[in-house]
Coordinates of C-alpha atoms in Angstrom, one line a residue:
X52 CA 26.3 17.2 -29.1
X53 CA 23.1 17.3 -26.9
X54 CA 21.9 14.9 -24.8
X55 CA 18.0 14.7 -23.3
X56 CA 18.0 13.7 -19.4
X57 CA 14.4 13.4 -18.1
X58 CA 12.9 12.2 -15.1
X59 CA 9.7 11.9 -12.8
X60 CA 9.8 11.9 -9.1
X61 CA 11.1 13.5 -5.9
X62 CA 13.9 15.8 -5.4
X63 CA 16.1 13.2 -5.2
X64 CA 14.8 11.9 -8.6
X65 CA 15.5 15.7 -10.2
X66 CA 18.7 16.5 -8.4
X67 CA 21.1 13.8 -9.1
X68 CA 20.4 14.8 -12.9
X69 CA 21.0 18.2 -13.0
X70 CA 24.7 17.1 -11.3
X71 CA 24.8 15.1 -14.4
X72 CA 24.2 17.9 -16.6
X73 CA 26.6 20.1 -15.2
X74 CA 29.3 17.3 -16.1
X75 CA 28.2 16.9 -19.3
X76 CA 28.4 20.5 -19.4
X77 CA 32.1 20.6 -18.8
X78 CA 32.6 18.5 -21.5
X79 CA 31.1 20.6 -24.2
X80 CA 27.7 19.0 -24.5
X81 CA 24.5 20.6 -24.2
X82 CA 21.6 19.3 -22.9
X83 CA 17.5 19.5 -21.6
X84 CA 15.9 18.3 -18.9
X85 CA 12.7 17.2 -18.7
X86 CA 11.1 17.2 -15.7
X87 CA 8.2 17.8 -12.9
X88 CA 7.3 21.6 -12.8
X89 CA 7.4 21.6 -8.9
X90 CA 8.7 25.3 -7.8
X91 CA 11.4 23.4 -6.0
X92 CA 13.1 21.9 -9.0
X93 CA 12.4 24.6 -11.7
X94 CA 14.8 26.9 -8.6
X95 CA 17.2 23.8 -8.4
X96 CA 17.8 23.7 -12.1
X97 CA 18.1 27.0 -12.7
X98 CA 21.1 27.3 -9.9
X99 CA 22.8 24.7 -12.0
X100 CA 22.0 26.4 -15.3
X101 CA 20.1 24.2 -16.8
X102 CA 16.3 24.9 -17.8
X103 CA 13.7 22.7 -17.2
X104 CA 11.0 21.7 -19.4
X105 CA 7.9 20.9 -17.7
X106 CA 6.5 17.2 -18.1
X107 CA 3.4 15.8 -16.3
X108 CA 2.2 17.4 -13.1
X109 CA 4.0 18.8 -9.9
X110 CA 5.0 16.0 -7.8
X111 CA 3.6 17.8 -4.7
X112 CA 0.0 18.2 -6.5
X113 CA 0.2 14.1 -6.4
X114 CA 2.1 13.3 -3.1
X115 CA 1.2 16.2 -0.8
X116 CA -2.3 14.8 0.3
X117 CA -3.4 14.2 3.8
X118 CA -2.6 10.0 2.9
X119 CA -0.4 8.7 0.5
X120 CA -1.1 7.8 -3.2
X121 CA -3.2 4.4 -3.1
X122 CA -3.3 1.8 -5.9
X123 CA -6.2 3.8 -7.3
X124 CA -4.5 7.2 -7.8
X125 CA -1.4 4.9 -9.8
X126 CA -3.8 4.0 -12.4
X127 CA -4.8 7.6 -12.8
X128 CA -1.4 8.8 -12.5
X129 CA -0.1 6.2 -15.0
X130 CA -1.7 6.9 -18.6
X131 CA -0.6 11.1 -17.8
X132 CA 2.8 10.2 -17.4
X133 CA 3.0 7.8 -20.3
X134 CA 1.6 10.4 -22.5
X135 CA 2.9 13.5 -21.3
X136 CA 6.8 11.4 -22.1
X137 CA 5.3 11.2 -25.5
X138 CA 4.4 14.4 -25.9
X139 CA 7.2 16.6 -23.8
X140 CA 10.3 14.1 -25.0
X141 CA 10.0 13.9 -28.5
X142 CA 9.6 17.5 -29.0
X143 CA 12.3 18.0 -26.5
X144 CA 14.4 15.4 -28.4
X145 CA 14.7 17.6 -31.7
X146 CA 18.7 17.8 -32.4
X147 CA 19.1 15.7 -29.3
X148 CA 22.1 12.7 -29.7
X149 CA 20.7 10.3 -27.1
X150 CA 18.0 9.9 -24.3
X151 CA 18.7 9.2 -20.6
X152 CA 15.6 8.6 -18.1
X153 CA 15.6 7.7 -14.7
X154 CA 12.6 8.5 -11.8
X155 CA 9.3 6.8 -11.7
X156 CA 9.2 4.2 -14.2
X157 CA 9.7 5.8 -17.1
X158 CA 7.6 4.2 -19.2
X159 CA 6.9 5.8 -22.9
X160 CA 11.1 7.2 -22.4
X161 CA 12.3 4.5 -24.6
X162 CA 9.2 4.6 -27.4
X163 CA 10.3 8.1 -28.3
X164 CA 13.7 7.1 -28.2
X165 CA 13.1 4.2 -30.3
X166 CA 10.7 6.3 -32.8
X167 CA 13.6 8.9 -33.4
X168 CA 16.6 6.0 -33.4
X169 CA 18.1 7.4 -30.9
X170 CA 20.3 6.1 -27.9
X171 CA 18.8 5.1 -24.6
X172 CA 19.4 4.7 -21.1
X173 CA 18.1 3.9 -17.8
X174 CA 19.7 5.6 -14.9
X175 CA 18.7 4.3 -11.2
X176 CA 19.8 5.2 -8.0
X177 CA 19.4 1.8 -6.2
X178 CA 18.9 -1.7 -6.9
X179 CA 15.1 -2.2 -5.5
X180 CA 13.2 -2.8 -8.9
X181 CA 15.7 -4.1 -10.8
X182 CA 14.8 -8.1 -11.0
X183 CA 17.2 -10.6 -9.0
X184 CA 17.5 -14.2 -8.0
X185 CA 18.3 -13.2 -4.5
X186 CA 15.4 -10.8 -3.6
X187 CA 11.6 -10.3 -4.1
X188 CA 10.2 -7.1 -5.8
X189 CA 9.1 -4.6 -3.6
X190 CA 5.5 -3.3 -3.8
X191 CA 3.6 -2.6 -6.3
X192 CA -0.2 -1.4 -7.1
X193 CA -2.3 -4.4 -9.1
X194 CA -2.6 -7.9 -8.2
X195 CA -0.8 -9.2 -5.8
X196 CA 1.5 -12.6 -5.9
X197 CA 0.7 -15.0 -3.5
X198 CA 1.8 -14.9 0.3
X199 CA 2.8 -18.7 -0.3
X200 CA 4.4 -18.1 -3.2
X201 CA 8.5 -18.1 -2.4
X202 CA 9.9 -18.4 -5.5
X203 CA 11.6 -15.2 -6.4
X204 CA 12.1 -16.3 -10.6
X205 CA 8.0 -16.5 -10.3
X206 CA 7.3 -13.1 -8.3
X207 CA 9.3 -11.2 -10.7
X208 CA 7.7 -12.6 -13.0
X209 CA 4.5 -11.4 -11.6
X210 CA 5.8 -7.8 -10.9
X211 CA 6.6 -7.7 -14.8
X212 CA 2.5 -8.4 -14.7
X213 CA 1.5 -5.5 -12.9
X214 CA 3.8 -3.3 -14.7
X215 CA 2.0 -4.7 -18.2
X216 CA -1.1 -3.9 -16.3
X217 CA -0.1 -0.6 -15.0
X218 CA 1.5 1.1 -18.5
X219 CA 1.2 -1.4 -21.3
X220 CA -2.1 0.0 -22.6
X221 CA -0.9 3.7 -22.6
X222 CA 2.4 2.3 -23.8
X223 CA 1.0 0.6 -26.7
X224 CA -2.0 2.7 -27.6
X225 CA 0.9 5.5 -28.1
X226 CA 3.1 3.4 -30.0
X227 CA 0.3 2.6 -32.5
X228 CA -0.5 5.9 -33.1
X229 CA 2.9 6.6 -34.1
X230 CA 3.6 3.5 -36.4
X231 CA 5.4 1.2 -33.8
X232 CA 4.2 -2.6 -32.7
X233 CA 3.2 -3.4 -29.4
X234 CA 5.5 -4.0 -26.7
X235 CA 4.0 -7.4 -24.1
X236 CA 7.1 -6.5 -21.5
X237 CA 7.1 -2.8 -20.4
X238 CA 8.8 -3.1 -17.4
X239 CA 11.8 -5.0 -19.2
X240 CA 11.8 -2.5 -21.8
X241 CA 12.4 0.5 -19.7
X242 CA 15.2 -1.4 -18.1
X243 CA 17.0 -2.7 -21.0
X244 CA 19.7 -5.4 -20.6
X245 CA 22.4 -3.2 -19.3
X246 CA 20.7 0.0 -16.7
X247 CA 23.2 2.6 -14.9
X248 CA 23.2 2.7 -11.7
X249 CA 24.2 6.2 -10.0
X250 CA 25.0 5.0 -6.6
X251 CA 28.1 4.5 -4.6
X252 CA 29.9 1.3 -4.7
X253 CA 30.3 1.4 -1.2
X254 CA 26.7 2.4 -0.1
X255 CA 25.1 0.0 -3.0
X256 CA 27.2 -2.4 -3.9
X257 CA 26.1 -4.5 -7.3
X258 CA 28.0 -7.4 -7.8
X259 CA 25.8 -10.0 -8.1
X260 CA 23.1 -8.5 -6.7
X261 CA 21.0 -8.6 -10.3
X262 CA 20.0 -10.2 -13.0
X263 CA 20.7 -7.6 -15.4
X264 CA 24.2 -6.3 -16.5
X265 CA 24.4 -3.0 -14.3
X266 CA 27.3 0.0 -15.1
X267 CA 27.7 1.2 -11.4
X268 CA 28.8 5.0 -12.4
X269 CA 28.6 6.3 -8.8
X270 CA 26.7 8.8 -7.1
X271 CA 25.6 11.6 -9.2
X272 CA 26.6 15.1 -6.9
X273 CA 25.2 18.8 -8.2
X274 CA 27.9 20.6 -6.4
X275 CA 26.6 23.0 -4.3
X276 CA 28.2 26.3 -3.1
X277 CA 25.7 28.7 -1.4
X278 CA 26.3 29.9 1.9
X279 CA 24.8 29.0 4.8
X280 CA 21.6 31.6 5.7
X281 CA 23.4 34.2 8.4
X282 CA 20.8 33.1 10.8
X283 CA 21.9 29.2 10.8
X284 CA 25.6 30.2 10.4
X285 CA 25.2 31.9 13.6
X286 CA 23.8 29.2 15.4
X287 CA 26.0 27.0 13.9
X288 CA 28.6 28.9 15.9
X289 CA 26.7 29.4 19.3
X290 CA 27.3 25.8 20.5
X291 CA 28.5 22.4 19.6
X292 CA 27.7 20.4 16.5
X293 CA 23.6 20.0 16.6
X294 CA 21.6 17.4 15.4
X295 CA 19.6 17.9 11.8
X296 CA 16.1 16.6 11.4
X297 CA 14.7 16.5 7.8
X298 CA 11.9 13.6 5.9
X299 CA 12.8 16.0 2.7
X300 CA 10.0 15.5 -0.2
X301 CA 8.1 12.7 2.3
X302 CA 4.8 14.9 2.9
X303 CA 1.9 12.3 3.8
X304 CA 4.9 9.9 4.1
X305 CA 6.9 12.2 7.1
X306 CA 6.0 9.8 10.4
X307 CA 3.1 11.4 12.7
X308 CA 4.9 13.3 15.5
X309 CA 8.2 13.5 13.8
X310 CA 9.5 16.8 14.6
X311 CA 8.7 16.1 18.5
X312 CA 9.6 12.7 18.6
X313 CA 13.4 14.0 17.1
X314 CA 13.6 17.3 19.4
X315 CA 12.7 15.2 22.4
X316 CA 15.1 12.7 21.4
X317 CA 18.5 15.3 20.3
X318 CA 17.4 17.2 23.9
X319 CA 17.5 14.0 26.0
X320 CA 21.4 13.8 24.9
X321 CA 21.9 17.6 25.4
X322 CA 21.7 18.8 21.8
X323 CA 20.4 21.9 19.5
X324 CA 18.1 20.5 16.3
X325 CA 18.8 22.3 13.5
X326 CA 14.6 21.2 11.6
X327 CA 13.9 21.2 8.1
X328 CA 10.9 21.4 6.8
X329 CA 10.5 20.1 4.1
X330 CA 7.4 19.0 2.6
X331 CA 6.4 17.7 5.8
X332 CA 6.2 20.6 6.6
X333 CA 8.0 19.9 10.3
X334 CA 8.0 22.7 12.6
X335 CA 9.3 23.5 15.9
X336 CA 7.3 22.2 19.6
X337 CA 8.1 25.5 20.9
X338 CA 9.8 28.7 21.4
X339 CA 13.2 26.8 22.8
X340 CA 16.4 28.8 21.3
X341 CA 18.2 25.5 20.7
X342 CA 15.8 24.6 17.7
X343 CA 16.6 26.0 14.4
X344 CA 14.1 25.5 11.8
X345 CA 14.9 25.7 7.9
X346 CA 13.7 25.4 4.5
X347 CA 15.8 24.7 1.8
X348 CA 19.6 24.3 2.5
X349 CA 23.0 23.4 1.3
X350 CA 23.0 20.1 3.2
X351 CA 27.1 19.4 1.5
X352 CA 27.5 22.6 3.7
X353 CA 25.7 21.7 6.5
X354 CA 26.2 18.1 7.4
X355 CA 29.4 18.1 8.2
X356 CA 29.1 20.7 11.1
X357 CA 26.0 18.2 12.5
X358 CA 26.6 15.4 15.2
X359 CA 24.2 13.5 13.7
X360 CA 21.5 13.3 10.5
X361 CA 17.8 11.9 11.2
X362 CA 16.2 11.2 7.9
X363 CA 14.2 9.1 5.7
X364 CA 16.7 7.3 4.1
X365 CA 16.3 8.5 0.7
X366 CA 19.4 7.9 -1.5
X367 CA 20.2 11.5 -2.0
X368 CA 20.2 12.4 1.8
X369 CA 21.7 8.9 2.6
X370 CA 24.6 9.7 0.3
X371 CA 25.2 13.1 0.9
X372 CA 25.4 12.7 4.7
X373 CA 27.6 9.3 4.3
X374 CA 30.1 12.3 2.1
X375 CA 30.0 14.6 4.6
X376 CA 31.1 12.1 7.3
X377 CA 27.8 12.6 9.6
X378 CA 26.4 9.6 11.8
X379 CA 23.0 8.8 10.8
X380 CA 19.8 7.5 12.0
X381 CA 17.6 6.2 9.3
X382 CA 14.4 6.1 9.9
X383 CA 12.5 4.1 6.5
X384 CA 9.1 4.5 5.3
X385 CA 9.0 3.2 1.7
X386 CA 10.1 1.6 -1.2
X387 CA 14.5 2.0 -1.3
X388 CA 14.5 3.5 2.2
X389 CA 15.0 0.0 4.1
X390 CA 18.0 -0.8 2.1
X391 CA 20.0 2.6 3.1
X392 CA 19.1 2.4 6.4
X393 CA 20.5 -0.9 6.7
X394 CA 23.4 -0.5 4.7
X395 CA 24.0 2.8 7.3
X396 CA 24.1 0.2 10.2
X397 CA 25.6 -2.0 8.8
X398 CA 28.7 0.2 7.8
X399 CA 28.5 1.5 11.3
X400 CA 28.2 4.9 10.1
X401 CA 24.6 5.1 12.4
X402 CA 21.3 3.3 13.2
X403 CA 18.7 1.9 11.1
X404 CA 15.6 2.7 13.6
X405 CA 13.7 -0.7 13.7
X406 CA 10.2 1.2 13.7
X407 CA 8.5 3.4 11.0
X408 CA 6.1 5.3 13.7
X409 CA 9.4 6.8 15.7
X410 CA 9.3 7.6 19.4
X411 CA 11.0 10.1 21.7
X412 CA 12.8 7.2 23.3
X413 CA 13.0 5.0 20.1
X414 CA 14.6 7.9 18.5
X415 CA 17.2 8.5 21.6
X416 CA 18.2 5.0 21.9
X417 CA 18.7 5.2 17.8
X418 CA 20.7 8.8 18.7
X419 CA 22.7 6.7 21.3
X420 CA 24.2 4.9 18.9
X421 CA 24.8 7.5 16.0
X422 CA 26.3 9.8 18.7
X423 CA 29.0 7.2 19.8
X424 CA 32.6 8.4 19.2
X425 CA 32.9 5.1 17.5
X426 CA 30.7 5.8 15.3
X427 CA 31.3 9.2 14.2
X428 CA 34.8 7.9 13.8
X429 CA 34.0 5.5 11.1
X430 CA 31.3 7.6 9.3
X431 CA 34.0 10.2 8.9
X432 CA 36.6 7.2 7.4
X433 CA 33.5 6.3 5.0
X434 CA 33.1 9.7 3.8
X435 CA 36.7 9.5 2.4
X436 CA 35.6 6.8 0.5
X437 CA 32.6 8.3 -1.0
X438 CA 33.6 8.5 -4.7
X439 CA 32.8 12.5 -6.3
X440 CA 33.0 11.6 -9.7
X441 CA 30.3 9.8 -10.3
X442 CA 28.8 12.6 -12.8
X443 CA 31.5 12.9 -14.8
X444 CA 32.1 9.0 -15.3
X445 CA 28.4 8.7 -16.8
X446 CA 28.6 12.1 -19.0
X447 CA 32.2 10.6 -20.4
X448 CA 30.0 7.2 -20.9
X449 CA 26.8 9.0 -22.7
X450 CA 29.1 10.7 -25.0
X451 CA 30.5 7.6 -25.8
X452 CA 27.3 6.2 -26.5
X453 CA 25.7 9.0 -28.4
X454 CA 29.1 10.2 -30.1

């Protein structure tokens, strides 16, 4: 049995699926992965054994500008994607038993799928853009709804719209050539009835959250054992737990003044930084011996020797630090990132910091409350919670579906 896994997006868009591959993996099935040929994720999928197959263009080529993507660059980026998924996945489907896609909408994932009778499925890692009663849709390039308009049944309506607008012709221009008819709903297509969700019950919980009939699997871990570097061990043991700074694949998105604002901050309550880079690109202020800057890391290693996590609030990081028992401070920029940060506050496992455009003293009144003995108290109960398994549960359900 092989399965197809594919995806388009940040790390924590790439990583989550080579954990999944690895389970399926321990139960006999072999699979591919298509994703972006960024440098970073060909490395990451080749320390879990698994080779990647390069669809569209590097994420960094698209994200890593001086400002981020506009409405402009989405209709360019668009049709590329929709036709490299053509292209890439059904040749990478050949002997394949069913087709998983999660990432950037992953529009043209279930045309191939459909084309070769095949299985499909649509992993997410939060709820944001699946439609719901409760919420509004987040944003989204193309037309927007009205600022009067409250009714949440009509705005997802609308956001259906834009996604027509956005991939239908691409969609349906590659369908034709390969004998299928038209589809007039993409977005609902891509989502089907019944999407995964590979999130923790407790970080994301579902229950009536959507309209749609979601299979909460759980948090989808690559398990990671690479040491430390000797350098960051050793600093690691110098002095007490520091605090770890990282905006991970954010680039144009990092805030301005990020890496000072956050050393200015940990050093106002009389702790080291361990930095990250990270696309960002952060670097240290200055020379100071209690800042230790890094690149890529073993962050399940890492985080639970740090009094306290400053990031983004992606759902990788969010996760992985919530595991590992470390106080947070989230501080959100776009799209799912206002959800973690506060579902973080309001587990009491940290702060959801109230501004995008940080500050020293923003950030240390944010610290304040991540550094509380309170706090690091019930983020370490919460990380007992945090369910592992979340891998395995959806390779046993995709080999029920495809077997």
């Amino acid at each position: 049995m092989r399965v197809l896994l594919t995806t388009w997006g940040s790390r924590g868009d790439v990583e989550p699926l080579a954990g999944l591959a690895v389970a399926l993996r321990e139960l006999g099935v072999g699979t591919r992965v298509c994703a972006p040929p960024d440098e970073d994720f060909v490395a990451l999928l080749e320390r879990a054994g698994v080779p990647l197959v390069p669809l569209g263009p590097t994420v960094r080529s698209v994200v890593a500008g001086p400002k981020p993507p506009g409405a402009e660059e989405a209709f360019e980026l668009a049709p590329r994607l929709v036709a490299a998924r053509f292209e890439t996945l059904t040749a990478a489907a050949e002997g394949c038993d069913a087709l998983l896609a999660t990432g950037l909408l992953p529009a043209g994932a279930p045309d191939v799928a459909e084309k070769l009778g095949l299985p499909y499925v649509l992993a997410c890692f939060h709820l944001l853009g699946l439609p719901s009663r409760h919420f509004p849709p987040g944003r989204r390039p193309g037309t927007p709804s009205s600022p009067d308009e409250t009714d949440n049944r009509v705005l997802w309506r609308q956001d259906a719209e834009r996604v027509q607008a956005l991939y239908g012709p691409a969609v349906n221009s590659h369908r034709a050539a390969i004998g299928l008819p038209p589809v007039g709903n993409v977005r609902d297509q891509v989502f089907t009835d019944r999407p995964w969700l590979a999130a923790d019950p407790l970080l994301c919980p579902s229950a009536g959250k959507t309209d749609l009939d979601v299979v909460q699997t759980g948090a989808w871990f690559l398990p990671d054992e690479r040491p430390l570097p000797e350098g960051l061990e050793a600093f690691l043991d110098a002095g007490e737990p520091p605090v770890y700074v990282g905006f991970g694949s954010m680039a144009a998105y990092a805030p301005e003044g990020i890496a000072r604002a956050a050393i200015e901050a940990a050093r106002a309550h009389g702790r080291r930084i361990v930095l990250a880079r990270g696309w960002a690109g952060l670097t240290p202020v200055d020379d100071g011996t209690d800042c230790f800057a890094v690149g890529e890391v073993n962050q399940q290693a890492l985080f639970p020797r740090t009094a306290a996590v400053i990031h983004h609030g992606g759902a990788g990081t969010t996760t992985t630090a919530a595991r590992a028992g470390a106080p947070q401070v989230v501080v959100p920029r776009v799209a799912d990132q206002p959800h973690w940060a506060a579902r973080v506050a309001e587990l009491g496992i940290g702060a959801a910091h109230p501004d995008p455009a940080p500050t020293a003293e923003s950030l240390s009144a944010a610290l304040e409350t991540a550094l509380a003995p309170e706090t690091a108290a019930r983020a370490r109960a919460v990380g007992r919670e945090i369910r592992p398994d979340g891998a395995m549960v959806a390779a046993k359900l995709l080999v029920e579906l495809a077997g």
